mmCIF file of C-alpha atoms and ligand atoms in Angstrom:
data_model
loop_
_atom_site.group_PDB
_atom_site.id
_atom_site.type_symbol
_atom_site.label_atom_id
_atom_site.label_comp_id
_atom_site.label_asym_id
_atom_site.label_seq_id
_atom_site.Cartn_x
_atom_site.Cartn_y
_atom_site.Cartn_z
ATOM 1 C CA UNK A 224 -83.966 0.456 -39.749
ATOM 2 C CA UNK A 225 -87.386 -0.020 -38.219
ATOM 3 C CA UNK A 226 -89.004 2.185 -35.629
ATOM 4 C CA UNK A 227 -86.554 2.400 -32.715
ATOM 5 C CA UNK A 228 -87.306 2.932 -29.036
ATOM 6 C CA UNK A 229 -84.707 5.243 -27.525
ATOM 7 C CA UNK A 230 -84.338 6.205 -23.880
ATOM 8 C CA UNK A 231 -82.578 9.458 -23.126
ATOM 9 C CA UNK A 232 -81.490 10.266 -19.572
ATOM 10 C CA UNK A 233 -80.595 13.864 -18.746
ATOM 11 C CA UNK A 234 -82.003 16.850 -16.873
ATOM 12 C CA UNK A 235 -84.902 19.043 -17.880
ATOM 13 C CA UNK A 236 -83.806 22.655 -17.928
ATOM 14 C CA UNK A 237 -87.281 24.156 -18.296
ATOM 15 C CA UNK A 238 -85.863 27.133 -20.186
ATOM 16 C CA UNK A 239 -82.485 27.083 -21.891
ATOM 17 C CA UNK A 240 -82.660 24.826 -24.968
ATOM 18 C CA UNK A 241 -80.426 22.061 -23.724
ATOM 19 C CA UNK A 242 -80.560 18.477 -22.471
ATOM 20 C CA UNK A 243 -84.051 16.906 -22.622
ATOM 21 C CA UNK A 244 -85.838 19.875 -24.174
ATOM 22 C CA UNK A 245 -83.473 19.457 -27.129
ATOM 23 C CA UNK A 246 -83.076 15.649 -27.190
ATOM 24 C CA UNK A 247 -86.789 14.848 -27.137
ATOM 25 C CA UNK A 248 -87.842 17.001 -30.119
ATOM 26 C CA UNK A 249 -84.755 16.152 -32.190
ATOM 27 C CA UNK A 250 -85.041 12.382 -31.695
ATOM 28 C CA UNK A 251 -88.783 12.527 -32.348
ATOM 29 C CA UNK A 252 -88.238 14.528 -35.541
ATOM 30 C CA UNK A 253 -85.788 11.838 -36.650
ATOM 31 C CA UNK A 254 -88.692 9.398 -36.394
ATOM 32 C CA UNK A 255 -87.885 7.561 -33.177
ATOM 33 C CA UNK A 256 -90.037 6.660 -30.223
ATOM 34 C CA UNK A 257 -88.341 8.804 -27.602
ATOM 35 C CA UNK A 258 -88.696 7.909 -23.940
ATOM 36 C CA UNK A 259 -87.245 10.208 -21.318
ATOM 37 C CA UNK A 260 -85.855 9.822 -17.840
ATOM 38 C CA UNK A 261 -85.335 13.271 -16.281
ATOM 39 C CA UNK A 262 -82.454 13.279 -13.810
ATOM 40 C CA UNK A 263 -83.459 16.656 -12.378
ATOM 41 C CA UNK A 264 -85.731 19.594 -13.123
ATOM 42 C CA UNK A 265 -84.060 23.020 -13.219
ATOM 43 C CA UNK A 266 -85.715 26.359 -13.909
ATOM 44 C CA UNK A 267 -82.893 27.076 -16.403
ATOM 45 C CA UNK A 268 -79.515 25.557 -17.200
ATOM 46 C CA UNK A 269 -76.548 26.500 -15.022
ATOM 47 C CA UNK A 270 -74.343 28.301 -17.538
ATOM 48 C CA UNK A 271 -74.995 32.011 -17.296
ATOM 49 C CA UNK A 272 -78.254 32.139 -15.324
ATOM 50 C CA UNK A 273 -78.210 33.019 -11.627
ATOM 51 C CA UNK A 274 -80.409 31.685 -8.806
ATOM 52 C CA UNK A 275 -81.857 28.811 -10.811
ATOM 53 C CA UNK A 276 -83.958 26.223 -8.988
ATOM 54 C CA UNK A 277 -83.012 22.531 -8.967
ATOM 55 C CA UNK A 278 -85.154 19.536 -8.031
ATOM 56 C CA UNK A 279 -83.046 16.421 -7.920
ATOM 57 C CA UNK A 280 -84.941 13.343 -9.105
ATOM 58 C CA UNK A 281 -82.303 10.778 -8.048
ATOM 59 C CA UNK A 282 -84.752 8.996 -5.778
ATOM 60 C CA UNK A 283 -87.078 8.270 -8.695
ATOM 61 C CA UNK A 284 -84.550 6.784 -11.107
ATOM 62 C CA UNK A 285 -84.316 3.235 -9.652
ATOM 63 C CA UNK A 286 -88.108 2.967 -9.207
ATOM 64 C CA UNK A 287 -88.813 4.055 -12.793
ATOM 65 C CA UNK A 288 -86.227 1.605 -14.111
ATOM 66 C CA UNK A 289 -87.721 -1.219 -12.002
ATOM 67 C CA UNK A 290 -91.224 -0.445 -13.275
ATOM 68 C CA UNK A 291 -90.090 -0.645 -16.904
ATOM 69 C CA UNK A 292 -88.311 -3.958 -16.291
ATOM 70 C CA UNK A 293 -91.361 -5.384 -14.511
ATOM 71 C CA UNK A 294 -93.511 -4.306 -17.474
ATOM 72 C CA UNK A 295 -91.101 -5.884 -19.995
ATOM 73 C CA UNK A 296 -90.260 -2.559 -21.609
ATOM 74 C CA UNK A 297 -86.763 -2.420 -23.092
ATOM 75 C CA UNK A 298 -84.797 0.072 -25.203
ATOM 76 C CA UNK A 299 -82.934 -0.190 -28.514
ATOM 77 C CA UNK A 300 -80.626 2.642 -27.475
ATOM 78 C CA UNK A 301 -79.925 4.399 -24.191
ATOM 79 C CA UNK A 302 -78.427 7.854 -24.605
ATOM 80 C CA UNK A 303 -77.224 9.761 -21.552
ATOM 81 C CA UNK A 304 -76.324 13.435 -21.204
ATOM 82 C CA UNK A 305 -76.016 15.868 -18.294
ATOM 83 C CA UNK A 306 -76.511 14.006 -15.008
ATOM 84 C CA UNK A 307 -76.881 15.467 -11.550
ATOM 85 C CA UNK A 308 -74.566 13.465 -9.293
ATOM 86 C CA UNK A 309 -72.241 10.512 -8.827
ATOM 87 C CA UNK A 310 -75.195 8.518 -7.478
ATOM 88 C CA UNK A 311 -77.015 9.105 -10.739
ATOM 89 C CA UNK A 312 -74.006 7.861 -12.691
ATOM 90 C CA UNK A 313 -74.293 4.590 -10.740
ATOM 91 C CA UNK A 314 -78.054 4.481 -11.367
ATOM 92 C CA UNK A 315 -77.475 4.882 -15.105
ATOM 93 C CA UNK A 316 -75.009 1.980 -15.072
ATOM 94 C CA UNK A 317 -77.768 -0.150 -13.514
ATOM 95 C CA UNK A 318 -80.223 1.053 -16.153
ATOM 96 C CA UNK A 319 -77.773 -0.059 -18.881
ATOM 97 C CA UNK A 320 -77.929 -3.533 -17.312
ATOM 98 C CA UNK A 321 -81.636 -3.656 -16.539
ATOM 99 C CA UNK A 322 -83.479 -1.868 -19.325
ATOM 100 C CA UNK A 323 -81.540 -2.652 -22.505
ATOM 101 C CA UNK A 324 -83.090 -4.681 -25.316
ATOM 102 C CA UNK A 325 -80.845 -7.279 -26.972
ATOM 103 C CA UNK A 326 -78.297 -5.382 -29.083
ATOM 104 C CA UNK A 327 -79.025 -2.078 -27.301
ATOM 105 C CA UNK A 328 -76.605 0.733 -28.100
ATOM 106 C CA UNK A 329 -75.282 2.603 -25.035
ATOM 107 C CA UNK A 330 -74.401 6.138 -26.061
ATOM 108 C CA UNK A 331 -72.748 8.423 -23.502
ATOM 109 C CA UNK A 332 -72.353 12.154 -23.888
ATOM 110 C CA UNK A 333 -70.249 12.874 -20.790
ATOM 111 C CA UNK A 334 -71.726 16.396 -20.660
ATOM 112 C CA UNK A 335 -69.689 18.056 -17.918
ATOM 113 C CA UNK A 336 -67.640 20.898 -19.347
ATOM 114 C CA UNK A 337 -66.438 23.109 -22.163
ATOM 115 C CA UNK A 338 -63.637 25.543 -22.978
ATOM 116 C CA UNK A 339 -61.212 23.797 -20.631
ATOM 117 C CA UNK A 340 -63.489 23.991 -17.568
ATOM 118 C CA UNK A 341 -66.074 21.826 -15.841
ATOM 119 C CA UNK A 342 -69.637 23.213 -15.633
ATOM 120 C CA UNK A 343 -70.341 24.943 -12.285
ATOM 121 C CA UNK A 344 -72.129 21.944 -10.720
ATOM 122 C CA UNK A 345 -69.238 19.503 -11.209
ATOM 123 C CA UNK A 346 -65.857 18.737 -9.673
ATOM 124 C CA UNK A 347 -62.953 16.352 -10.247
ATOM 125 C CA UNK A 348 -64.688 13.565 -8.286
ATOM 126 C CA UNK A 349 -67.651 13.754 -10.674
ATOM 127 C CA UNK A 350 -65.333 13.691 -13.678
ATOM 128 C CA UNK A 351 -63.626 10.599 -12.253
ATOM 129 C CA UNK A 352 -66.976 8.879 -11.707
ATOM 130 C CA UNK A 353 -67.950 9.735 -15.292
ATOM 131 C CA UNK A 354 -64.971 7.639 -16.457
ATOM 132 C CA UNK A 355 -66.740 4.542 -15.104
ATOM 133 C CA UNK A 356 -69.877 5.298 -17.134
ATOM 134 C CA UNK A 357 -67.823 5.925 -20.266
ATOM 135 C CA UNK A 358 -66.234 2.503 -19.772
ATOM 136 C CA UNK A 359 -69.683 1.014 -20.436
ATOM 137 C CA UNK A 360 -70.437 3.030 -23.557
ATOM 138 C CA UNK A 361 -70.640 1.625 -27.073
ATOM 139 C CA UNK A 362 -70.353 5.158 -28.370
ATOM 140 C CA UNK A 363 -68.738 8.051 -26.510
ATOM 141 C CA UNK A 364 -69.338 11.669 -27.540
ATOM 142 C CA UNK A 365 -66.986 14.030 -25.676
ATOM 143 C CA UNK A 366 -65.736 17.463 -26.606
ATOM 144 C CA UNK A 367 -62.023 18.149 -26.057
ATOM 145 C CA UNK A 368 -62.528 19.522 -22.534
ATOM 146 C CA UNK A 369 -64.424 16.400 -21.499
ATOM 147 C CA UNK A 370 -61.876 14.177 -23.223
ATOM 148 C CA UNK A 371 -59.120 15.833 -21.169
ATOM 149 C CA UNK A 372 -60.945 15.300 -17.870
ATOM 150 C CA UNK A 373 -61.686 11.678 -18.797
ATOM 151 C CA UNK A 374 -58.062 10.924 -19.661
ATOM 152 C CA UNK A 375 -56.223 13.187 -17.177
ATOM 153 C CA UNK A 376 -54.704 15.112 -20.051
ATOM 154 C CA UNK A 377 -53.746 18.784 -19.937
ATOM 155 C CA UNK A 378 -56.257 20.949 -21.882
ATOM 156 C CA UNK A 379 -54.773 22.929 -24.750
ATOM 157 C CA UNK A 380 -56.329 25.652 -26.892
ATOM 158 C CA UNK A 381 -54.127 24.773 -29.829
ATOM 159 C CA UNK A 382 -52.662 21.382 -30.573
ATOM 160 C CA UNK A 383 -51.428 19.105 -33.302
ATOM 161 C CA UNK A 384 -52.644 15.787 -34.621
ATOM 162 C CA UNK A 385 -50.467 13.812 -32.167
ATOM 163 C CA UNK A 386 -52.318 15.429 -29.227
ATOM 164 C CA UNK A 387 -55.723 14.440 -30.647
ATOM 165 C CA UNK A 388 -54.493 10.953 -31.473
ATOM 166 C CA UNK A 389 -53.301 10.595 -27.866
ATOM 167 C CA UNK A 390 -56.734 11.628 -26.554
ATOM 168 C CA UNK A 391 -58.510 9.199 -28.892
ATOM 169 C CA UNK A 392 -56.301 6.287 -27.923
ATOM 170 C CA UNK A 393 -56.777 6.964 -24.201
ATOM 171 C CA UNK A 394 -60.558 7.298 -24.598
ATOM 172 C CA UNK A 395 -60.705 4.074 -26.581
ATOM 173 C CA UNK A 396 -58.677 2.334 -23.852
ATOM 174 C CA UNK A 397 -61.132 3.731 -21.260
ATOM 175 C CA UNK A 398 -63.905 1.986 -23.210
ATOM 176 C CA UNK A 399 -62.039 -1.297 -22.946
ATOM 177 C CA UNK A 400 -60.681 -1.197 -26.499
ATOM 178 C CA UNK A 401 -64.090 -1.493 -28.164
ATOM 179 C CA UNK A 402 -66.791 0.823 -29.487
ATOM 180 C CA UNK A 403 -66.573 4.205 -31.171
ATOM 181 C CA UNK A 404 -65.306 7.598 -30.000
ATOM 182 C CA UNK A 405 -66.821 10.713 -31.580
ATOM 183 C CA UNK A 406 -64.646 13.653 -30.553
ATOM 184 C CA UNK A 407 -66.148 17.072 -31.330
ATOM 185 C CA UNK A 408 -64.567 20.499 -31.649
ATOM 186 C CA UNK A 409 -61.350 19.267 -33.276
ATOM 187 C CA UNK A 410 -59.786 22.110 -35.258
ATOM 188 C CA UNK A 411 -56.255 22.323 -36.627
ATOM 189 C CA UNK A 412 -56.699 25.702 -38.373
ATOM 190 C CA UNK A 413 -58.223 28.952 -37.065
ATOM 191 C CA UNK A 414 -61.084 29.035 -39.582
ATOM 192 C CA UNK A 415 -62.207 25.400 -39.281
ATOM 193 C CA UNK A 416 -63.249 22.966 -36.623
ATOM 194 C CA UNK A 417 -64.481 19.430 -37.017
ATOM 195 C CA UNK A 418 -65.291 16.018 -35.657
ATOM 196 C CA UNK A 419 -63.111 12.924 -35.474
ATOM 197 C CA UNK A 420 -64.628 9.455 -35.391
ATOM 198 C CA UNK A 421 -62.288 6.777 -34.044
ATOM 199 C CA UNK A 422 -62.679 3.027 -33.855
ATOM 200 C CA UNK A 423 -60.269 0.139 -33.942
ATOM 201 C CA UNK A 424 -57.197 2.272 -34.635
ATOM 202 C CA UNK A 425 -58.916 3.982 -37.580
ATOM 203 C CA UNK A 426 -59.562 7.725 -37.557
ATOM 204 C CA UNK A 427 -61.980 9.594 -39.825
ATOM 205 C CA UNK A 428 -62.008 13.393 -39.709
ATOM 206 C CA UNK A 429 -64.734 15.722 -40.958
ATOM 207 C CA UNK A 430 -63.543 19.347 -40.957
ATOM 208 C CA UNK A 431 -66.203 22.034 -41.211
ATOM 209 C CA UNK A 432 -66.547 25.789 -40.963
ATOM 210 C CA UNK A 433 -66.109 27.385 -37.553
ATOM 211 C CA UNK A 434 -68.640 30.022 -36.582
ATOM 212 C CA UNK A 435 -67.123 32.701 -34.390
ATOM 213 C CA UNK A 436 -70.032 32.927 -31.987
ATOM 214 C CA UNK A 437 -69.986 30.080 -29.460
ATOM 215 C CA UNK A 438 -73.497 29.053 -28.487
ATOM 216 C CA UNK A 439 -74.632 27.221 -25.394
ATOM 217 C CA UNK A 440 -76.373 23.867 -25.854
ATOM 218 C CA UNK A 441 -74.731 22.973 -29.145
ATOM 219 C CA UNK A 442 -73.165 19.861 -27.578
ATOM 220 C CA UNK A 443 -76.644 18.584 -26.743
ATOM 221 C CA UNK A 444 -77.986 19.448 -30.203
ATOM 222 C CA UNK A 445 -75.023 17.673 -31.759
ATOM 223 C CA UNK A 446 -75.346 14.517 -29.630
ATOM 224 C CA UNK A 447 -79.120 14.298 -30.170
ATOM 225 C CA UNK A 448 -78.834 14.692 -33.953
ATOM 226 C CA UNK A 449 -76.002 12.140 -33.990
ATOM 227 C CA UNK A 450 -78.080 9.583 -32.062
ATOM 228 C CA UNK A 451 -81.101 10.329 -34.255
ATOM 229 C CA UNK A 452 -79.129 9.719 -37.454
ATOM 230 C CA UNK A 453 -77.253 6.683 -36.123
ATOM 231 C CA UNK A 454 -80.475 4.991 -35.061
ATOM 232 C CA UNK A 455 -81.857 5.632 -38.563
ATOM 233 C CA UNK A 456 -79.118 3.267 -39.732
ATOM 234 C CA UNK A 457 -76.502 5.820 -40.789
ATOM 235 C CA UNK A 458 -72.894 4.679 -40.208
ATOM 236 C CA UNK A 459 -71.216 6.550 -37.330
ATOM 237 C CA UNK A 460 -69.100 8.811 -39.560
ATOM 238 C CA UNK A 461 -72.128 9.721 -41.702
ATOM 239 C CA UNK A 462 -74.167 10.432 -38.546
ATOM 240 C CA UNK A 463 -71.292 12.580 -37.234
ATOM 241 C CA UNK A 464 -71.305 14.654 -40.457
ATOM 242 C CA UNK A 465 -75.082 15.109 -40.456
ATOM 243 C CA UNK A 466 -75.035 16.169 -36.797
ATOM 244 C CA UNK A 467 -72.251 18.672 -37.535
ATOM 245 C CA UNK A 468 -74.101 20.222 -40.487
ATOM 246 C CA UNK A 469 -77.351 20.444 -38.536
ATOM 247 C CA UNK A 470 -75.632 22.038 -35.523
ATOM 248 C CA UNK A 471 -73.985 24.590 -37.808
ATOM 249 C CA UNK A 472 -77.383 25.476 -39.284
ATOM 250 C CA UNK A 473 -78.748 25.969 -35.751
ATOM 251 C CA UNK A 474 -75.886 28.337 -34.894
ATOM 252 C CA UNK A 475 -76.289 30.221 -38.182
ATOM 253 C CA UNK A 476 -79.971 30.671 -37.494
ATOM 254 C CA UNK A 477 -79.216 32.052 -34.008
ATOM 255 C CA UNK A 478 -76.027 34.049 -34.359
ATOM 256 C CA UNK A 479 -77.511 37.400 -35.368
ATOM 257 C CA UNK A 480 -79.791 37.580 -32.347
ATOM 258 C CA UNK A 481 -77.807 38.911 -29.360
ATOM 259 C CA UNK A 482 -80.796 38.451 -27.021
ATOM 260 C CA UNK A 483 -80.762 34.709 -27.616
ATOM 261 C CA UNK A 484 -77.545 34.005 -25.670
ATOM 262 C CA UNK A 485 -78.645 30.927 -23.709
ATOM 263 C CA UNK A 486 -79.204 28.339 -26.449
ATOM 264 C CA UNK A 487 -79.661 27.773 -30.169
ATOM 265 C CA UNK A 488 -82.851 28.135 -32.177
ATOM 266 C CA UNK A 489 -82.809 24.519 -33.312
ATOM 267 C CA UNK A 490 -86.546 24.239 -34.038
ATOM 268 C CA UNK A 491 -86.865 26.284 -37.268
ATOM 269 C CA UNK A 492 -84.177 24.158 -38.953
ATOM 270 C CA UNK A 493 -85.417 20.746 -37.787
ATOM 271 C CA UNK A 494 -86.901 20.178 -41.237
ATOM 272 C CA UNK A 495 -83.362 20.472 -42.677
ATOM 273 C CA UNK A 496 -82.205 17.653 -40.399
ATOM 274 C CA UNK A 497 -85.112 15.530 -41.588
ATOM 275 C CA UNK A 498 -84.092 16.241 -45.202
ATOM 276 C CA UNK A 499 -80.462 15.263 -44.482
ATOM 277 C CA UNK A 500 -81.655 11.911 -43.130
ATOM 278 C CA UNK A 501 -83.380 11.124 -46.440
ATOM 279 C CA UNK A 502 -80.172 11.172 -48.489
HETATM 280 O O1 LIG B 883 -75.815 21.726 -22.138
HETATM 281 C C1 LIG B 883 -75.336 21.055 -21.064
HETATM 282 C C2 LIG B 883 -76.144 21.340 -19.832
HETATM 283 C C3 LIG B 883 -77.257 20.583 -19.566
HETATM 284 N N1 LIG B 883 -78.008 20.769 -18.456
HETATM 285 C C4 LIG B 883 -77.670 21.721 -17.567
HETATM 286 C C5 LIG B 883 -76.558 22.529 -17.775
HETATM 287 C C6 LIG B 883 -75.766 22.335 -18.931
HETATM 288 C C7 LIG B 883 -74.593 23.161 -19.157
HETATM 289 O O2 LIG B 883 -74.265 24.053 -18.466
HETATM 290 O O3 LIG B 883 -76.272 23.476 -16.906
HETATM 291 C C8 LIG B 883 -78.502 21.893 -16.326
#
């Protein structure tokens, strides 16, 4: 695949190793032209820090999109992550319509929760609005918590294959019966977790080791590495495996440092991701 121009829309948490400060370096390291649209600027992310500052950039989104369109600048992929409000969800839907190149891939990480709960800034109304953005995705990248909110399914800590199959079918229906669902954090045994890729009634599962320490920001690392690999021409299941292995390496590199609780040290292992893309 030739040099790809990717737009990623999410917040900038100035400190915290998530959203744009993760997506921009990872996509660039994968060899893509990476354009950014910050939805908000926060001093830190919202999970675990207190008294963080937030500057909402909602007002700027339509004007930036209009400027790009007027300048004939279009994107090969548009990848969205953490957004600030329901208004921004609507703005992103307009950006899908206005700023996409022919054949553009719309990739939605409905970043809004984990471990059965929504992140502090979100409520049920936001989760419902997120369903309408997911309906426009070519590729959807939820974790199980997000999948539950998107499909009005009860969250369970342990489950069987039928439960996961039910989630996948409902997510696929939400996308209008087209596209690809990449469901992360799917584990049927205590010592493993994994990722399921679902399209057209066909499920592919990649189980991998589970690292006891949960780290913040791994969803963003995963989604960014997935998009990076996919836009290098890797098939979705291959991209899902590469993203899983890279995310595991990030956690392994971080897990022995108790002071680094707010994110993963993804930078020192970026070269390993670049190696994985060569194979
Ligand atoms: O990693 C997801 C994320 C992104 N951006 C902000 C967040 C979070 C998760 O809490 O707070 C601002």
